[in-house]
């Protein structure tokens, strides 16, 4: 086996293709998929030893598998984290963080600009078990400070957010968390470690939906929790081992292949998204465009301090005298596309187009939609890897010119 790599001395492109690789006795070049539920021992004594120290060596794939280990090591290297625990999905990563580190009577402060299912998990499910959540405007530092209580254990945010690409100041919110003796959790799904490494700015824990950019090709579900060795091995590993929200070896292998192209994909996603955002900003039918790399973005400076690119998401609002007119204009753009896929998913090679008001945010109350800035005229694009000129032409058909 090659000498293990030292992630600190290598660039992100190198880590994406090389970090974490383990080779078997066959010296395979590409990582192997270990589709086995359990592992054998040479003796009863060795079995007893392995079960006693379950994190060392392989016993059972609910909590240890070589392909999953390679995924964990590579993602930890990319995020600059000491340790990583893989999970079956992004939601099970968030579930694992909360259930392994909080108990009834504890309190959580969360950005209100988060993924819909995360909102439901915090607001409707954890509340049943005595964990209360206060939701705040992610860019309002006073609101974060005011929401913290003596029993607050975690602060949680996504940056940039969905669908308006609101940017939270990771370092400032981390300071608020640490002053309160709490931990900051960042969902780094939209940027991926190729554009943003939240731990560099003081985040304690990073969660991922690997389903999005880490796979990047719309194939499998996966997730991960990253943090200190003590947090991951002391809290998250025992939880996943016992409760079983485990990443499959096959999915881990697909995600390992995804990470090999992550950095170059994110660079292109960001460049194409910015080109489309600038094009839309100059179109007379468009009222407003949201993308962190645009100078007009309200938190442009914070974004450019903590991100090395704007990311794939561009949202834009169509003009219209009434909400009905705005919806008609938005639906006309969506229905006239031939390339863009009409779907709620994101983080794919194929550009997706969504009307958040009636899809991803359909279950959110009209008041909450207004507070989140999601109106009838809003369209969210998750820009893929097609030629930008083709995407412009696809949008122009419904925009009219
Ligand atoms: C999709 C998504 C999740 C949930 O991930 P799954 O893999 O679908 O469970 C969490 N956070 C963000 C920001 C997402 O976009």
Coordinates of C-alpha atoms and ligand atoms in Angstrom, one line a residue:
X1 CA 0.0 0.0 0.0
X2 CA 1.2 3.5 -0.8
X3 CA 2.2 5.8 2.1
X4 CA -0.9 7.7 3.3
X5 CA -1.1 11.2 1.9
X6 CA -0.7 14.3 4.1
X7 CA -3.8 16.4 3.1
X8 CA -2.4 19.6 4.5
X9 CA 0.4 19.7 1.9
X10 CA -1.8 19.0 -1.1
X11 CA -4.2 21.0 -3.3
X12 CA -7.9 20.3 -3.5
X13 CA -7.6 18.8 -7.1
X14 CA -5.0 16.3 -5.9
X15 CA -7.0 15.4 -2.8
X16 CA -10.2 14.8 -4.9
X17 CA -8.6 12.2 -7.0
X18 CA -6.2 10.6 -4.6
X19 CA -7.0 11.1 -0.9
X20 CA -8.2 8.1 1.1
X21 CA -7.5 5.4 -1.5
X22 CA -6.9 1.9 0.1
X23 CA -5.5 -0.9 -2.1
X24 CA -6.1 -4.6 -1.5
X25 CA -3.4 -7.3 -2.1
X26 CA -4.5 -7.2 -5.8
X27 CA -3.1 -3.6 -6.2
X28 CA -6.2 -2.4 -8.1
X29 CA -5.7 1.2 -9.4
X30 CA -9.4 2.3 -9.1
X31 CA -11.0 1.8 -5.7
X32 CA -12.7 -1.5 -5.2
X33 CA -16.4 -1.9 -4.2
X34 CA -16.6 -4.1 -1.1
X35 CA -20.2 -5.5 -1.3
X36 CA -20.1 -7.6 1.8
X37 CA -22.3 -7.3 4.9
X38 CA -19.8 -8.8 7.3
X39 CA -16.1 -9.6 7.6
X40 CA -14.3 -12.8 8.9
X41 CA -11.8 -13.3 11.7
X42 CA -8.9 -15.7 12.0
X43 CA -9.9 -16.8 15.5
X44 CA -12.4 -16.3 18.3
X45 CA -9.9 -14.1 20.1
X46 CA -9.5 -11.8 17.0
X47 CA -13.3 -11.6 16.7
X48 CA -13.6 -10.6 20.4
X49 CA -10.8 -8.0 20.0
X50 CA -12.4 -6.5 16.9
X51 CA -15.8 -6.2 18.5
X52 CA -14.3 -4.5 21.5
X53 CA -12.6 -1.9 19.4
X54 CA -15.3 -1.6 16.7
X55 CA -13.8 1.5 15.1
X56 CA -10.6 -0.2 14.2
X57 CA -10.8 -2.8 11.4
X58 CA -13.9 -4.1 9.7
X59 CA -16.6 -6.1 11.3
X60 CA -20.0 -5.4 9.9
X61 CA -21.0 -2.9 7.1
X62 CA -23.6 -1.2 9.2
X63 CA -20.7 0.8 10.7
X64 CA -17.4 -0.2 9.0
X65 CA -16.7 -1.0 5.3
X66 CA -13.5 -0.3 3.3
X67 CA -15.3 1.5 0.4
X68 CA -17.2 3.7 2.8
X69 CA -13.9 4.3 4.7
X70 CA -12.3 5.6 1.5
X71 CA -15.3 7.9 0.9
X72 CA -15.0 9.2 4.5
X73 CA -11.2 9.8 4.3
X74 CA -11.4 11.6 1.0
X75 CA -14.2 13.9 2.0
X76 CA -12.5 14.6 5.4
X77 CA -9.3 15.6 3.4
X78 CA -11.4 17.9 1.1
X79 CA -13.1 19.6 4.0
X80 CA -10.0 19.9 6.2
X81 CA -11.8 17.9 8.9
X82 CA -10.2 15.4 11.4
X83 CA -12.9 12.8 10.8
X84 CA -16.0 12.0 8.8
X85 CA -19.0 9.6 9.3
X86 CA -20.9 8.7 6.1
X87 CA -24.7 8.4 6.2
X88 CA -27.4 7.1 3.8
X89 CA -28.6 10.6 2.8
X90 CA -28.2 14.3 3.7
X91 CA -31.3 14.1 6.0
X92 CA -29.8 11.2 7.9
X93 CA -26.6 13.2 8.4
X94 CA -28.6 16.0 10.0
X95 CA -30.6 13.5 12.0
X96 CA -27.4 11.9 13.3
X97 CA -25.9 15.2 14.4
X98 CA -28.9 16.2 16.4
X99 CA -29.8 12.8 17.9
X100 CA -26.2 12.0 18.9
X101 CA -25.5 15.4 20.5
X102 CA -28.8 16.7 22.0
X103 CA -31.4 15.5 24.4
X104 CA -34.9 16.5 25.6
X105 CA -34.8 20.0 27.1
X106 CA -32.0 21.2 24.7
X107 CA -32.5 24.1 22.3
X108 CA -31.3 24.6 18.7
X109 CA -31.1 27.9 16.8
X110 CA -31.4 27.6 13.1
X111 CA -31.3 29.8 10.0
X112 CA -34.9 30.0 8.6
X113 CA -33.4 29.8 5.1
X114 CA -32.8 26.1 5.1
X115 CA -33.8 23.0 3.1
X116 CA -37.5 22.3 3.5
X117 CA -37.1 18.8 5.0
X118 CA -34.6 20.2 7.5
X119 CA -37.1 22.8 8.5
X120 CA -39.8 20.0 9.0
X121 CA -37.3 17.8 10.9
X122 CA -36.5 20.7 13.4
X123 CA -39.9 22.2 13.6
X124 CA -42.2 19.2 13.6
X125 CA -40.2 16.1 14.5
X126 CA -37.5 17.0 17.1
X127 CA -40.1 19.2 18.9
X128 CA -42.1 16.0 19.7
X129 CA -39.0 14.7 21.6
X130 CA -38.5 17.9 23.6
X131 CA -35.8 19.6 21.4
X132 CA -37.0 23.1 20.6
X133 CA -35.8 25.2 17.6
X134 CA -35.8 29.0 17.1
X135 CA -35.6 30.1 13.5
X136 CA -33.7 33.3 12.7
X137 CA -32.8 35.5 9.6
X138 CA -29.4 34.1 8.7
X139 CA -27.8 37.5 7.9
X140 CA -29.0 39.2 11.1
X141 CA -26.3 38.6 13.7
X142 CA -28.4 40.3 16.4
X143 CA -31.1 37.8 15.8
X144 CA -28.7 34.9 16.2
X145 CA -27.4 36.4 19.5
X146 CA -30.9 37.1 20.8
X147 CA -32.1 33.6 20.1
X148 CA -29.4 31.9 22.1
X149 CA -30.4 30.5 25.5
X150 CA -28.5 28.7 28.3
X151 CA -29.7 25.4 27.0
X152 CA -28.7 26.1 23.3
X153 CA -26.4 23.3 22.1
X154 CA -26.3 23.8 18.4
X155 CA -26.5 26.6 15.8
X156 CA -27.4 25.5 12.3
X157 CA -27.1 27.2 8.9
X158 CA -26.9 26.8 5.2
X159 CA -24.9 29.2 3.1
X160 CA -25.7 30.1 0.4
X161 CA -29.3 29.3 1.0
X162 CA -32.0 27.9 -1.2
X163 CA -33.5 29.5 -3.4
X164 CA -32.4 33.1 -2.8
X165 CA -28.7 32.4 -2.3
X166 CA -28.7 34.4 1.0
X167 CA -25.2 34.3 2.5
X168 CA -24.5 33.9 6.2
X169 CA -21.2 35.1 7.8
X170 CA -19.8 31.8 9.0
X171 CA -17.0 33.3 11.2
X172 CA -19.4 35.7 12.9
X173 CA -22.0 33.0 13.7
X174 CA -19.3 30.7 14.9
X175 CA -18.2 33.3 17.4
X176 CA -21.8 33.6 18.7
X177 CA -22.0 29.9 19.0
X178 CA -18.7 29.6 20.9
X179 CA -19.5 32.5 23.2
X180 CA -22.6 30.5 24.2
X181 CA -20.7 27.2 24.6
X182 CA -22.6 25.8 21.6
X183 CA -21.4 24.3 18.3
X184 CA -21.9 25.7 14.8
X185 CA -23.2 23.2 12.2
X186 CA -23.0 24.2 8.5
X187 CA -24.8 22.4 5.7
X188 CA -22.2 22.8 3.0
X189 CA -24.3 21.2 0.2
X190 CA -24.5 24.2 -2.1
X191 CA -20.8 25.0 -2.3
X192 CA -19.2 21.7 -1.6
X193 CA -15.7 21.7 -0.2
X194 CA -14.4 22.7 -3.6
X195 CA -15.8 26.3 -3.1
X196 CA -16.1 26.6 0.7
X197 CA -14.5 24.9 3.7
X198 CA -16.6 26.1 6.7
X199 CA -14.2 24.8 9.3
X200 CA -11.6 27.3 8.2
X201 CA -14.0 30.0 9.4
X202 CA -14.8 28.4 12.7
X203 CA -17.6 25.9 12.0
X204 CA -17.4 22.9 14.3
X205 CA -19.4 20.4 12.2
X206 CA -20.1 20.2 8.5
X207 CA -23.0 18.2 7.1
X208 CA -23.5 17.2 3.5
X209 CA -26.1 15.9 1.2
X210 CA -23.6 14.0 -1.1
X211 CA -26.7 13.4 -3.3
X212 CA -26.1 16.8 -4.8
X213 CA -22.7 18.1 -6.0
X214 CA -20.5 15.4 -4.5
X215 CA -22.2 12.8 -6.7
X216 CA -22.9 15.6 -9.1
X217 CA -24.5 13.4 -11.7
X218 CA -27.9 12.7 -10.2
X219 CA -27.3 9.0 -9.5
X220 CA -27.3 8.1 -5.8
X221 CA -28.2 9.3 -2.3
X222 CA -25.6 9.8 0.3
X223 CA -24.6 12.1 3.2
X224 CA -21.9 12.8 5.7
X225 CA -21.1 14.4 9.0
X226 CA -17.6 15.9 9.5
X227 CA -15.9 17.3 12.6
X228 CA -13.3 16.7 15.2
X229 CA -12.1 13.1 15.9
X230 CA -13.7 13.3 19.3
X231 CA -17.1 14.5 18.0
X232 CA -17.3 12.0 15.1
X233 CA -15.9 8.9 16.9
X234 CA -17.3 9.8 20.3
X235 CA -20.8 10.8 19.3
X236 CA -21.8 10.2 15.7
X237 CA -20.1 6.9 15.1
X238 CA -21.8 5.2 18.1
X239 CA -25.2 6.6 17.0
X240 CA -24.8 5.4 13.3
X241 CA -23.4 2.1 14.5
X242 CA -26.5 1.5 16.7
X243 CA -29.3 3.2 14.7
X244 CA -28.1 2.2 11.2
X245 CA -28.6 5.2 8.8
X246 CA -25.6 3.8 6.9
X247 CA -24.2 4.6 3.5
X248 CA -24.0 1.6 1.2
X249 CA -20.7 0.5 -0.2
X250 CA -22.0 0.8 -3.7
X251 CA -23.1 4.4 -3.2
X252 CA -19.8 5.3 -1.5
X253 CA -18.0 4.1 -4.6
X254 CA -20.2 6.2 -6.9
X255 CA -19.5 9.2 -4.6
X256 CA -15.7 8.5 -4.6
X257 CA -15.9 8.7 -8.4
X258 CA -17.9 12.0 -8.1
X259 CA -15.2 13.6 -5.9
X260 CA -12.6 13.0 -8.6
X261 CA -14.2 15.6 -10.8
X262 CA -15.8 17.8 -8.0
X263 CA -13.3 20.7 -8.2
X264 CA -13.4 21.1 -12.0
X265 CA -17.2 20.7 -12.1
X266 CA -17.7 23.3 -9.4
X267 CA -15.5 25.8 -11.2
X268 CA -17.6 25.4 -14.4
X269 CA -20.9 25.4 -12.6
X270 CA -19.9 28.7 -11.0
X271 CA -18.7 30.3 -14.2
X272 CA -21.8 29.3 -16.2
X273 CA -24.1 30.4 -13.4
X274 CA -22.5 33.8 -13.2
X275 CA -22.7 34.2 -17.0
X276 CA -26.4 33.4 -16.9
X277 CA -27.0 35.6 -13.9
X278 CA -25.4 38.6 -15.7
X279 CA -27.4 37.8 -18.9
X280 CA -30.6 37.7 -16.9
X281 CA -29.8 40.9 -15.0
X282 CA -29.7 42.8 -18.2
X283 CA -33.1 41.4 -19.5
X284 CA -36.1 43.7 -19.4
X285 CA -38.5 41.0 -18.3
X286 CA -36.5 40.3 -15.2
X287 CA -37.0 42.3 -12.0
X288 CA -34.1 40.8 -9.9
X289 CA -31.4 38.2 -10.0
X290 CA -29.8 36.4 -7.1
X291 CA -26.3 34.9 -7.3
X292 CA -23.5 35.4 -4.7
X293 CA -20.9 36.4 -7.4
X294 CA -23.0 39.3 -8.7
X295 CA -21.9 42.7 -7.4
X296 CA -25.6 43.4 -6.7
X297 CA -25.9 40.6 -4.3
X298 CA -26.6 42.0 -0.8
X299 CA -23.9 39.8 0.9
X300 CA -21.5 39.8 -2.1
X301 CA -18.5 40.7 0.0
X302 CA -19.0 38.1 2.7
X303 CA -19.6 35.5 0.0
X304 CA -16.4 36.3 -1.8
X305 CA -14.5 36.2 1.5
X306 CA -15.6 32.7 2.4
X307 CA -16.4 31.1 -1.1
X308 CA -14.0 30.7 -4.0
X309 CA -16.9 30.8 -6.5
X310 CA -20.6 31.7 -6.6
X311 CA -21.9 28.1 -7.0
X312 CA -24.5 26.7 -9.4
X313 CA -27.7 28.3 -8.1
X314 CA -29.2 31.3 -9.8
X315 CA -32.7 32.6 -8.9
X316 CA -34.5 35.3 -10.7
X317 CA -37.8 37.2 -10.3
X318 CA -39.9 38.0 -13.3
X319 CA -41.8 41.3 -13.5
X320 CA -45.6 41.2 -13.4
X321 CA -48.3 43.6 -12.2
X322 CA -50.1 41.0 -10.0
X323 CA -49.0 37.7 -8.4
X324 CA -51.2 35.9 -11.0
X325 CA -49.3 37.7 -13.8
X326 CA -46.0 36.9 -12.2
X327 CA -46.9 33.2 -12.0
X328 CA -48.0 33.2 -15.6
X329 CA -44.7 34.8 -16.7
X330 CA -42.7 32.3 -14.6
X331 CA -44.5 29.3 -15.9
X332 CA -44.2 30.5 -19.5
X333 CA -40.4 30.6 -19.1
X334 CA -40.4 27.1 -17.5
X335 CA -42.8 25.6 -20.1
X336 CA -40.9 27.0 -23.1
X337 CA -37.6 25.3 -22.1
X338 CA -36.5 22.3 -24.1
X339 CA -33.1 21.7 -22.5
X340 CA -33.6 22.5 -18.8
X341 CA -35.2 19.7 -16.8
X342 CA -38.3 20.7 -14.8
X343 CA -37.5 19.1 -11.5
X344 CA -36.8 20.1 -7.9
X345 CA -33.4 18.4 -7.7
X346 CA -30.1 20.3 -8.0
X347 CA -26.4 19.6 -8.2
X348 CA -26.5 17.7 -11.4
X349 CA -24.6 18.0 -14.8
X350 CA -28.0 18.8 -16.3
X351 CA -29.5 22.2 -15.6
X352 CA -32.8 22.1 -13.6
X353 CA -35.5 24.7 -13.5
X354 CA -38.0 25.1 -10.7
X355 CA -40.9 27.3 -9.6
X356 CA -40.3 27.3 -5.8
X357 CA -43.6 28.9 -4.9
X358 CA -45.6 25.9 -6.2
X359 CA -43.1 23.1 -5.7
X360 CA -40.2 23.1 -3.2
X361 CA -42.0 25.7 -1.0
X362 CA -45.6 24.5 -1.7
X363 CA -46.1 23.3 1.9
X364 CA -44.8 26.5 3.4
X365 CA -47.4 29.0 4.5
X366 CA -48.0 32.1 2.3
X367 CA -46.7 34.3 5.2
X368 CA -43.5 32.2 5.6
X369 CA -43.0 32.3 1.8
X370 CA -43.3 36.1 1.9
X371 CA -40.8 36.2 4.8
X372 CA -38.4 34.0 2.9
X373 CA -38.8 36.2 -0.2
X374 CA -40.3 33.4 -2.3
X375 CA -42.8 35.1 -4.6
X376 CA -44.9 33.9 -7.6
X377 CA -42.5 35.4 -10.1
X378 CA -39.4 33.5 -8.8
X379 CA -37.6 30.9 -10.8
X380 CA -34.7 28.8 -9.5
X381 CA -32.1 27.5 -11.9
X382 CA -29.5 24.9 -10.8
X383 CA -27.0 25.5 -13.6
X384 CA -25.5 22.3 -15.0
X385 CA -22.6 21.7 -17.4
X386 CA -24.3 22.4 -20.8
X387 CA -23.0 25.2 -23.1
X388 CA -24.0 28.6 -21.7
X389 CA -25.2 29.9 -25.1
X390 CA -27.6 26.9 -25.3
X391 CA -29.0 27.7 -21.8
X392 CA -29.5 31.4 -22.7
X393 CA -31.4 30.4 -25.9
X394 CA -33.5 28.0 -23.8
X395 CA -34.5 30.7 -21.4
X396 CA -35.0 33.4 -24.1
X397 CA -37.8 31.4 -25.7
X398 CA -40.1 32.0 -22.8
X399 CA -38.7 35.4 -21.7
X400 CA -39.6 37.0 -25.0
X401 CA -37.2 39.6 -26.5
Ligands
LIG1 C1 -31.0 17.9 -0.6 C2 -30.6 18.7 0.5 C3 -30.6 18.0 1.8 C4 -31.1 16.6 2.0 O1 -30.3 15.7 1.4 P1 -30.8 14.2 0.9 O2 -29.6 13.6 0.4 O3 -31.9 14.5 -0.1 O4 -31.4 13.6 2.1 C5 -30.1 18.8 2.9 N1 -29.6 20.0 2.7 C6 -29.6 20.7 1.5 C7 -29.1 22.1 1.4 C8 -30.1 20.0 0.4 O5 -30.1 20.6 -0.8

